[in-house]
Coordinates of C-alpha atoms and ligand atoms in Angstrom, one line a residue:
X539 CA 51.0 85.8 76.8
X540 CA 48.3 84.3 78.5
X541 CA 47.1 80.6 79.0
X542 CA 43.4 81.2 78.5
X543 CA 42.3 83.3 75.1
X544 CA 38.9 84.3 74.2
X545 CA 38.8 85.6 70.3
X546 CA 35.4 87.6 69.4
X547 CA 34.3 89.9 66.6
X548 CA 33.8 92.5 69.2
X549 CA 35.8 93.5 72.5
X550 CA 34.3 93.1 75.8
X551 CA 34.1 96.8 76.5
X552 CA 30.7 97.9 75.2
X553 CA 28.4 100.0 77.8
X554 CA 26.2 97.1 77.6
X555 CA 27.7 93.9 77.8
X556 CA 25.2 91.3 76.7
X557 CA 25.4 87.1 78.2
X558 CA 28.4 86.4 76.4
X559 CA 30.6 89.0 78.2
X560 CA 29.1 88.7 81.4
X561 CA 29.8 84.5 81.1
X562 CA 33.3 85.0 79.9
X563 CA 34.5 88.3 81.7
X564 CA 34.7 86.5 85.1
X565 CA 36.5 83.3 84.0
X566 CA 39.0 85.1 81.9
X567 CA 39.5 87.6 85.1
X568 CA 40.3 84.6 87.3
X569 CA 42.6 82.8 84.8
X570 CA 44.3 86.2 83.6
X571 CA 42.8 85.6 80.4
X572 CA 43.1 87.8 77.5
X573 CA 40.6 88.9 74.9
X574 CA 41.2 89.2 71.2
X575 CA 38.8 91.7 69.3
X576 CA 37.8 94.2 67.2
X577 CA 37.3 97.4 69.4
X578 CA 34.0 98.4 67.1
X579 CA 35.5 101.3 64.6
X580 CA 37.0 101.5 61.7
X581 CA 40.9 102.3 61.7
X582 CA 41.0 102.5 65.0
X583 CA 43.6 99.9 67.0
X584 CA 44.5 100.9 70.2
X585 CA 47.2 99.4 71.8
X586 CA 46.7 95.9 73.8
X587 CA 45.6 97.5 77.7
X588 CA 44.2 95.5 80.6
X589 CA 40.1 96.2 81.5
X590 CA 38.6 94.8 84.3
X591 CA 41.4 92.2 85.0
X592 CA 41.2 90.7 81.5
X593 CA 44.4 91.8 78.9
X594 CA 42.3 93.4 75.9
X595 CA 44.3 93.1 72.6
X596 CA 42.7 94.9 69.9
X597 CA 42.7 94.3 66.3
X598 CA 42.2 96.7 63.4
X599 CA 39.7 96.8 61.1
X600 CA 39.9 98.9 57.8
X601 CA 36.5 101.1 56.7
X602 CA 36.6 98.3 53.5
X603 CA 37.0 95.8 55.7
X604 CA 34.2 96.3 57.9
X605 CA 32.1 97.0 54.6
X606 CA 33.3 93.7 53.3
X607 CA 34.2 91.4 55.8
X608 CA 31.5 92.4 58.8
X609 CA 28.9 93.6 56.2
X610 CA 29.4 91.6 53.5
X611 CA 30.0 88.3 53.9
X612 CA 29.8 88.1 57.8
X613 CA 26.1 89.6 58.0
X614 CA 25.0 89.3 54.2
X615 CA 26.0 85.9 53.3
X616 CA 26.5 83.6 56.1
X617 CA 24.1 85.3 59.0
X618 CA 20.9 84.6 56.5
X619 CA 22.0 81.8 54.6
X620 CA 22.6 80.1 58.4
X621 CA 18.8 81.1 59.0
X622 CA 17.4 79.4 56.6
X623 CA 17.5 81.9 53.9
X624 CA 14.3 83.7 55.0
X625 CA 16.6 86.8 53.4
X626 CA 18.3 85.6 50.3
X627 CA 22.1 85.3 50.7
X628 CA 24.3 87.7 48.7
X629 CA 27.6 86.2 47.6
X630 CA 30.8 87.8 46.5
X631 CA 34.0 87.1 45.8
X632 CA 35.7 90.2 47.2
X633 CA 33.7 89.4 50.5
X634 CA 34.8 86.6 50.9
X635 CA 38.6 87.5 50.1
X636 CA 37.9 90.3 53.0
X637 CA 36.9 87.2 55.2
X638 CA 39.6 85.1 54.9
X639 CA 42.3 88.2 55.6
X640 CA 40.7 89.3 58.4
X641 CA 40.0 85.9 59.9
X642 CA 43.8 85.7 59.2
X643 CA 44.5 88.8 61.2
X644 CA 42.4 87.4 64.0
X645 CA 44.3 84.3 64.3
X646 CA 47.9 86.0 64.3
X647 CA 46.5 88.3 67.2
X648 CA 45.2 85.4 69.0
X649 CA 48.3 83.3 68.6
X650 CA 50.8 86.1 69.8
X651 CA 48.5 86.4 73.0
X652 CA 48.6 82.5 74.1
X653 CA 50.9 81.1 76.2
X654 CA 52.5 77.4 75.4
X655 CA 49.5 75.3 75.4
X656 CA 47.0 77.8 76.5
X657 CA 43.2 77.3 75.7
X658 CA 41.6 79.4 73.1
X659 CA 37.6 80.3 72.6
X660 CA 36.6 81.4 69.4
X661 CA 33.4 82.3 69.3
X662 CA 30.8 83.1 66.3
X663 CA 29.9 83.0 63.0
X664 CA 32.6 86.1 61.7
X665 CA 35.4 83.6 62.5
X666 CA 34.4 80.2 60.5
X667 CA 38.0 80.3 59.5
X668 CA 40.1 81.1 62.9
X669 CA 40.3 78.0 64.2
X670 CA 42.0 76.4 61.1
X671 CA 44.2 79.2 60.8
X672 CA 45.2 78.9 64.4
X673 CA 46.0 75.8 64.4
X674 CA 48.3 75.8 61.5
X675 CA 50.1 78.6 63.4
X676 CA 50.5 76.8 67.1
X677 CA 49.4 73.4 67.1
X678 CA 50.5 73.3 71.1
X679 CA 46.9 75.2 71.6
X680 CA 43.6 73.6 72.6
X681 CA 41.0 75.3 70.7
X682 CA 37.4 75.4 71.3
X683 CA 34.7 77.1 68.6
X684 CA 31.0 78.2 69.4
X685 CA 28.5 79.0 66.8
X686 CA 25.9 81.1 69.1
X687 CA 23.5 81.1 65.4
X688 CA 22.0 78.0 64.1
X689 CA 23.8 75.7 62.1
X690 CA 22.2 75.0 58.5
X691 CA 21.2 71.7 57.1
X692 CA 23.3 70.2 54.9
X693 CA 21.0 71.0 51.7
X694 CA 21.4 74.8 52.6
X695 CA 25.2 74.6 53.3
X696 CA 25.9 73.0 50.0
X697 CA 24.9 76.6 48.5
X698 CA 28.0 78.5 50.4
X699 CA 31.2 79.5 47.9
X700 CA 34.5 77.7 49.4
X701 CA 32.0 75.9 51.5
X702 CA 34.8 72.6 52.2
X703 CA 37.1 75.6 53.5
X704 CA 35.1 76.9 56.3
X705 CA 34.2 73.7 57.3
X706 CA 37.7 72.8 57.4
X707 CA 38.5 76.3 59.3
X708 CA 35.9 75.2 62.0
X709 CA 37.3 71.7 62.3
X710 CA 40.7 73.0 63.5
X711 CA 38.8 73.0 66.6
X712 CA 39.5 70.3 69.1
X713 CA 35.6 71.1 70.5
X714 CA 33.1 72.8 68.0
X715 CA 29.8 73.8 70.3
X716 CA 26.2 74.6 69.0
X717 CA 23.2 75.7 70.5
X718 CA 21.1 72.4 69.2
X719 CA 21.7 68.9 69.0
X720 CA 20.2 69.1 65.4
X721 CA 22.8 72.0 64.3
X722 CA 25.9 69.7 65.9
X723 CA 24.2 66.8 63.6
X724 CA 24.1 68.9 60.5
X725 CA 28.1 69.8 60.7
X726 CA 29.0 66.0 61.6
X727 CA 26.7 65.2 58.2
X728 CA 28.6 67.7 56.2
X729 CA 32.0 66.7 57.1
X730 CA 31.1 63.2 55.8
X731 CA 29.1 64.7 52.9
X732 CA 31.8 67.3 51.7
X733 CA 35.1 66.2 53.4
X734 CA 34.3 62.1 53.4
X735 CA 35.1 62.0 56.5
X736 CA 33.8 59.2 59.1
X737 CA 31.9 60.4 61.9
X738 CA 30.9 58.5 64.3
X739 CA 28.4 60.0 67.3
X740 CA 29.8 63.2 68.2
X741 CA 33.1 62.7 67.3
X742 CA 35.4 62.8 63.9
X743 CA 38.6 62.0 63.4
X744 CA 40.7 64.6 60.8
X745 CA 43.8 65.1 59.7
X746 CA 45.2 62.7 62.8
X747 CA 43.0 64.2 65.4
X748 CA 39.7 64.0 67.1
X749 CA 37.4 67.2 66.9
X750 CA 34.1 67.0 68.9
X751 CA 31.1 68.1 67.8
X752 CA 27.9 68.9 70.6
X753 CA 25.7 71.3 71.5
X754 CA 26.2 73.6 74.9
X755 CA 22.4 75.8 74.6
X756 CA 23.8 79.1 75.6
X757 CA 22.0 81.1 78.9
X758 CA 21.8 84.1 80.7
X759 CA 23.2 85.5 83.6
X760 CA 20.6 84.8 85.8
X761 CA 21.9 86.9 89.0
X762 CA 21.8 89.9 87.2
X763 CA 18.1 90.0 85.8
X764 CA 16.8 88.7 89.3
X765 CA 18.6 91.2 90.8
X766 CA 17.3 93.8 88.7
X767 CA 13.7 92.2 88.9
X768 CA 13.8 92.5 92.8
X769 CA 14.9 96.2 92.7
X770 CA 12.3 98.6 94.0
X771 CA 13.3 101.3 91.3
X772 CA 12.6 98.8 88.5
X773 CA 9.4 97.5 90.2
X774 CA 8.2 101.2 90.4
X775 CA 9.1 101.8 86.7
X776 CA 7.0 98.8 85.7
X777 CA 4.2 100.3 87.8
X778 CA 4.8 103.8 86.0
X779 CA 4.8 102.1 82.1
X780 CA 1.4 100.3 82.9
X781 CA -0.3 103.6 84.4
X782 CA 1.5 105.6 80.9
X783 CA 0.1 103.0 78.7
X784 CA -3.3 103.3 80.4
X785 CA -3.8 102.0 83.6
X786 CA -7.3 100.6 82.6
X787 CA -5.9 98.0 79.8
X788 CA -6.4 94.9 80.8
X789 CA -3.4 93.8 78.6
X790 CA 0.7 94.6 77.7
X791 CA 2.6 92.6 75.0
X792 CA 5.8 93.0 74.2
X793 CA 8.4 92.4 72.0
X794 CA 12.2 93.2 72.5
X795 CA 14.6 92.4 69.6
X796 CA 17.2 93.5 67.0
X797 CA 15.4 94.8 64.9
X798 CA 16.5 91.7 62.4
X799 CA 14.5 90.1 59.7
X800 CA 15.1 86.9 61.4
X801 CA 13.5 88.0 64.4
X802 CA 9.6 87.8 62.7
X803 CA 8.9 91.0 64.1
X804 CA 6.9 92.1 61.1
X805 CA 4.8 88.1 61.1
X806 CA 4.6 89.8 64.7
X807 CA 2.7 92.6 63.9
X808 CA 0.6 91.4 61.3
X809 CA -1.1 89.2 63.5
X810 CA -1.6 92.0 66.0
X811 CA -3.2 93.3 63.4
X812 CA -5.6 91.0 62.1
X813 CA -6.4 90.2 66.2
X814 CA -7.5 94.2 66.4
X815 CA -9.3 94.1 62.7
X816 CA -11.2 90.9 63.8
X817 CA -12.4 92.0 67.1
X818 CA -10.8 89.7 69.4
X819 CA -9.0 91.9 71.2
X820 CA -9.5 96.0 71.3
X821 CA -7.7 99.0 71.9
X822 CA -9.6 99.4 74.7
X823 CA -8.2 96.7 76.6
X824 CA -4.9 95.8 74.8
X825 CA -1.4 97.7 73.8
X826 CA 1.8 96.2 72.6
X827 CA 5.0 97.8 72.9
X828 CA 7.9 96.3 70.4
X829 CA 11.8 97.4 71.3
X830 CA 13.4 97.1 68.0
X831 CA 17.0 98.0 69.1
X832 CA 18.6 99.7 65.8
X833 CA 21.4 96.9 64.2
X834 CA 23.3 96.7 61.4
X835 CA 21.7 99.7 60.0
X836 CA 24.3 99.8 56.9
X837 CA 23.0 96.8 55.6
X838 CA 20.5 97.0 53.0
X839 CA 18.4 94.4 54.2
X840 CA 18.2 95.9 57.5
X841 CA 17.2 99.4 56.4
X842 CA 13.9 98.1 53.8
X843 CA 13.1 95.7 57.5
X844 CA 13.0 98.9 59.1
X845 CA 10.9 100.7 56.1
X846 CA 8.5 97.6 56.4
X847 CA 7.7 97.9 59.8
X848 CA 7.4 101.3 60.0
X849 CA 5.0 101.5 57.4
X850 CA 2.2 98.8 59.4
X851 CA 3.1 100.3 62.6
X852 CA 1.9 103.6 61.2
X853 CA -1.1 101.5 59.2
X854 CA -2.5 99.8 62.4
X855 CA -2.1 102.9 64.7
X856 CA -3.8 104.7 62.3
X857 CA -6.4 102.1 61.6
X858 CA -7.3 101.5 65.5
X859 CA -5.6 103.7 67.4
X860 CA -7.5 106.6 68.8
X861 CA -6.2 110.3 70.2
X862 CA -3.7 109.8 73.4
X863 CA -4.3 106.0 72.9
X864 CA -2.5 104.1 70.4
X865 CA -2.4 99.8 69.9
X866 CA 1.0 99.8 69.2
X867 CA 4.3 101.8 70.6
X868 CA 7.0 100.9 68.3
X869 CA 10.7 101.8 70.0
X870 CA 13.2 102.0 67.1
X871 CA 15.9 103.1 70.6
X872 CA 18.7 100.8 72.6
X873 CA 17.2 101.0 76.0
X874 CA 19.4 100.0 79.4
X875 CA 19.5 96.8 81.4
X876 CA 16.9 98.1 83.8
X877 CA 14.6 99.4 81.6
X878 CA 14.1 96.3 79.6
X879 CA 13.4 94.8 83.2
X880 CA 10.5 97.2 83.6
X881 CA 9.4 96.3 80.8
X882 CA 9.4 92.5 81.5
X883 CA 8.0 93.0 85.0
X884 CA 5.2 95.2 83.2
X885 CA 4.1 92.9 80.2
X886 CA 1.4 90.1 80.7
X887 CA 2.4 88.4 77.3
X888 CA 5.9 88.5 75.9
X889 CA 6.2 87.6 72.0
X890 CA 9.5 85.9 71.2
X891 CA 8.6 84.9 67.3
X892 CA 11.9 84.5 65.7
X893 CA 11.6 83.0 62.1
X894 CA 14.9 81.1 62.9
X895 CA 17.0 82.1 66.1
X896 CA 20.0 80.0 67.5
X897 CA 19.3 80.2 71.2
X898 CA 17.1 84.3 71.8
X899 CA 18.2 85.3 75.2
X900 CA 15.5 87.4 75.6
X901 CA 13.2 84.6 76.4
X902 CA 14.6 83.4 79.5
X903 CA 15.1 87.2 80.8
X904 CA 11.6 87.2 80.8
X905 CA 11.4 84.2 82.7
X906 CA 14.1 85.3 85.5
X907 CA 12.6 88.6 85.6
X908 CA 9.0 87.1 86.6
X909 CA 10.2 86.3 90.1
X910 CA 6.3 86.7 90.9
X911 CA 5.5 83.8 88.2
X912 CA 3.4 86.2 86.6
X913 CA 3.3 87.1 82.7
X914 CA 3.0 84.0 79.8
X915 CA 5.4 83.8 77.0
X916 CA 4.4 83.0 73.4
X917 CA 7.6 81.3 71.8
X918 CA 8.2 80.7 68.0
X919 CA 9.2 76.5 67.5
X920 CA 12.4 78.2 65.3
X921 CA 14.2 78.9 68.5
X922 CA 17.1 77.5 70.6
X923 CA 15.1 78.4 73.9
X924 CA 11.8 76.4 72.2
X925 CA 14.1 72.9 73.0
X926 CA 13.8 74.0 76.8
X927 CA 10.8 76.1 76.9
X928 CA 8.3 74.4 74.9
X929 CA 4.2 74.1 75.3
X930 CA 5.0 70.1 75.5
X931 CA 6.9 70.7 78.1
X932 CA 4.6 72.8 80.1
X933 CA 6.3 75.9 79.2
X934 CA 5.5 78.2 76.9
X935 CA 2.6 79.2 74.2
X936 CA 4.1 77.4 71.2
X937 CA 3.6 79.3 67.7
X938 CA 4.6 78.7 64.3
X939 CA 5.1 82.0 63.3
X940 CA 5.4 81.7 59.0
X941 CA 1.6 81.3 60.0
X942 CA -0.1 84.1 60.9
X943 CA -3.2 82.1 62.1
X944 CA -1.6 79.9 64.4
X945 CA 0.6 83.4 65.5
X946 CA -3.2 84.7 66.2
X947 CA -4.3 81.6 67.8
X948 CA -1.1 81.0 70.4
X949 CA -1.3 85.2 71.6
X950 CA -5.2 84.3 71.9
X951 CA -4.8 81.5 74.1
X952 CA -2.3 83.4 76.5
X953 CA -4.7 86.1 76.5
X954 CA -7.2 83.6 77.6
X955 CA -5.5 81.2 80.0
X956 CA -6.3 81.5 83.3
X957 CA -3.5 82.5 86.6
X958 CA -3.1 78.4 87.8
X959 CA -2.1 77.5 84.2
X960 CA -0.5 80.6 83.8
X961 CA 1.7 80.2 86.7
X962 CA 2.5 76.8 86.7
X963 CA 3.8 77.5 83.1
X964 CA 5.9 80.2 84.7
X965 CA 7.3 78.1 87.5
X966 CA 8.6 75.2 84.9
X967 CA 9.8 77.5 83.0
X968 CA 11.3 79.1 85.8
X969 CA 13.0 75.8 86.7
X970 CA 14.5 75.2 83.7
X971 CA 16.4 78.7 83.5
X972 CA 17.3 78.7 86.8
X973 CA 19.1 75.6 86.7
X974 CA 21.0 76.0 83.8
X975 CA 22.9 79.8 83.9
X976 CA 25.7 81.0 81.6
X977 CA 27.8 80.3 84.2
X978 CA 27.0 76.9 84.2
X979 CA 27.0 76.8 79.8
X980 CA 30.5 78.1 80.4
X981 CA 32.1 75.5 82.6
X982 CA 30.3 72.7 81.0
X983 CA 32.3 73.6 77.3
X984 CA 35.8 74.7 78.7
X985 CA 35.3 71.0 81.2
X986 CA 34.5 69.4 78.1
X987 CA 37.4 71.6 75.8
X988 CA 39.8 69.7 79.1
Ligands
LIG1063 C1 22.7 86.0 69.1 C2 21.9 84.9 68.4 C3 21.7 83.8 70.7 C4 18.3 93.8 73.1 N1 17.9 95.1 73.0 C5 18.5 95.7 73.9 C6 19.3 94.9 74.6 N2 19.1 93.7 74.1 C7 19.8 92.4 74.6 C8 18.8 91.4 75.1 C9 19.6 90.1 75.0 C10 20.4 90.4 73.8 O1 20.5 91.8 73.6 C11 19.9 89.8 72.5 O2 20.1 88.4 72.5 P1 19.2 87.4 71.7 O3 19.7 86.0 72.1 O4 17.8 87.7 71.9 O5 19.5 87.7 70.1 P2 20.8 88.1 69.2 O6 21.3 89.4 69.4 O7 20.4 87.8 67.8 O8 22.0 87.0 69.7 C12 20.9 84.3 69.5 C13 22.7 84.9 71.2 O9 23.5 85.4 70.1 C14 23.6 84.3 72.3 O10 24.3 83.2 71.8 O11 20.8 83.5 71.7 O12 20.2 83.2 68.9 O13 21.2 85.4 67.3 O14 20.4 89.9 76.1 O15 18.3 91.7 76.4 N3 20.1 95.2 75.7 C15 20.1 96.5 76.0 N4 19.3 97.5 75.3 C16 18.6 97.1 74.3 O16 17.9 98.0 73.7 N5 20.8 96.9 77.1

């Protein structure tokens, strides 16, 4: 039994950990900490076993269970109806029964693992209902929530079947954290709206307690990606993907993403499009490469994304592209760290055009990569990162990306800045990211957790 907990869909012991892991690893290392998770296959529960210094406990999911609880209702109802809806929700009840037992399970694991009093972090959007549950099984524990995905407005909520339950699971929390201000605004709204409770600033009181409410904008490890970024193998590969994609292109976009309908990758694409088609850029001069890392591939949604894309990368390639020398090089692959560091270092203009997005970490790689405060980044208003990294605020290329014109217009005024606006857009940028780590994001909700 340990005195610091960290509960997560997934177990720290992926080949790639992303920011999360890399924020939490070293703070549950130094604390003895202990991780609660599912280890990533179905039927499969290995005994708990210690990795890296943090006490792994694993916890089983059934092949009906992953179809219903990590599918269904985590990734078909609640992961697009917390975006906005831009793909139509699909409710059902044996989802949702899935939900609540494994959410159950979850908090039994993470209850035998804590010591009297210990702190627990549960973390995401697959675990609306652990804190409640936790709390009604130790109420000695202090238990923070983060929801790393936006947080609905109230309007949008109200749609959710047992909606007053998974507000009450999150309010078990002592501290619930969001990426926005607006998103910790929404949840104090609905507890008032749905549960008639009293909020007043960040705080509400229920059932005898006081549960905080404020948002903590998630970062990235910023030490890694320099590091990487100053590597003379990287550097050397970012030379190499220029002189592949033709040395004598003027211009490299990119896009890196889950290949999500969330992310606007195909809005993406059909202004690239419409850019080539209209003249104002040619594949002569330009080339974009877009990562689409393969995700959640089971889910129907996901696959006719996939069919989508495919089908206008194929129709613009065919349309402009010429032998040997294409407009578009669409990666449907998981690359490594150090290659999608290359590919930062390599790209002039980086499209981050998310339709909704709670924080996209892949934004502020691309500003610690460009140690050389080279590169411009073209950054949809529907993000997290858009709070810190905005045109208003020096920043960024600012795009509204439901709007394929002004999508056209921000990539065409990259395209045309010139270096000292360029750069000095890179160096606030720079700033911002720099200052504010996952490191820092960390301390700053377990300080506030107490
Ligand atoms: C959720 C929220 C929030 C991508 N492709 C590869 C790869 N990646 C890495 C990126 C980045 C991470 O995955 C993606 O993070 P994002 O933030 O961009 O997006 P989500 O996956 O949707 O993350 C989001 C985040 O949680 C944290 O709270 O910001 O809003 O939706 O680090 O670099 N990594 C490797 N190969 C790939 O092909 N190794």
């Amino acid at each position: 039994m340990t005195s610091f907990v960290v509960v997560a869909n997934r177990l720290p012991v992926d080949a790639s950990p992303g920011g999360l892991v890399s924020a939490l690893q070293p703070i549950a290392r130094s604390s003895g900490g202990a991780w609660v998770g599912w280890a990533g296959e179905p039927d499969d529960r290995p005994e708990p076993f210690e990795h890296e210094g943090v006490r792994i406990h694993p916890v089983e999911l059934s092949g009906d269970d992953v179809d219903r609880y990590y599918e269904g209702q985590s990734n078909s109802t609640i992961w697009p109806l917390f975006h906005d809806s831009v793909e139509p929700p699909v409710h059902r009840r044996a989802w949702r029964v899935a939900y609540e037992q494994v959410n159950r399970r979850f908090a039994e694991a993470a209850a035998a693992a804590s010591a009297q009093g210990a702190t627990v972090w549960v973390h995401d959007y697959q675990l609306l209902l652990v804190p409640g549950m936790l709390r009604e099984l130790r109420p000695d524990l202090r238990i923070g929530f983060f929801l790393h995905i936006p947080f609905p407005p109230v309007e949008l909520f109200m749609q959710l079947p047992r909606r007053a339950e998974f507000l009450r699971g999150m309010l078990g929390a002592d501290l619930v954290g969001f990426q926005q201000t607006l998103a910790a605004q929404n949840f104090l709204r609905l507890t008032a709206q749905l549960l008639g409770l009293h909020p007043e600033g960040e705080r509400v009181e229920y059932e005898g307690r006081t549960v905080t409410a404020r948002a903590f904008p998630i970062s990235i490890d910023v030490a890694e990606i320099e590091t990487l970024a100053a590597d003379p193998a990287v550097q050397d590969d970012a030379r190499r993907l220029r002189k592949d994609l033709g040395g004598d292109r003027r211009l490299l976009l990119l896009g890196v993403d889950r290949l999500d309908y969330t992310k606007g990758i195909d809005q993406r694409i059909e202004a690239y499009g419409e850019l080539l088609a209209d003249g104002t850029i040619t594949n002569d001069e330009a080339v974009l490469v877009q990562v689409a890392t393969p995700s959640r591939m089971r889910v129907e949604q996901y696959r006719q994304l996939r069919e989508r894309v495919e089908r206008e990368v194929g129709r613009i390639n065919g349309e402009f592209g010429d032998v040997g020398r294409v407009p578009l090089h669409y990666l449907f692959q998981t690359r490594t760290r150090a290659e999608l560091v290359a590919l930062y270092l390599a790209a002039d203009i980086m499209l981050v055009t998310p339709l909704r997005d709670g924080m996209n970490l892949v934004a502020k790689e691309y500003v610690a990569a460009r140690r050389d405060e080279g590169g411009a980044l073209v950054l949809s208003e529907f993000t997290g990162a858009h709070s810190e990294l905005s045109e208003a605020s020096g920043g960024a290329f600012s795009v509204n990306p439901y709007d394929v014109d002004d999508l056209k217009r921000g990539i065409a005024a990259a395209i045309a800045a010139g270096p000292a606006d360029l750069a000095g857009r890179m160096r606030r940028m720079r700033e911002q990211v720099l200052a504010h780590d996952v490191d820092r994001w960390a301390r700053a909700f377990l300080e506030t957790l107490g």
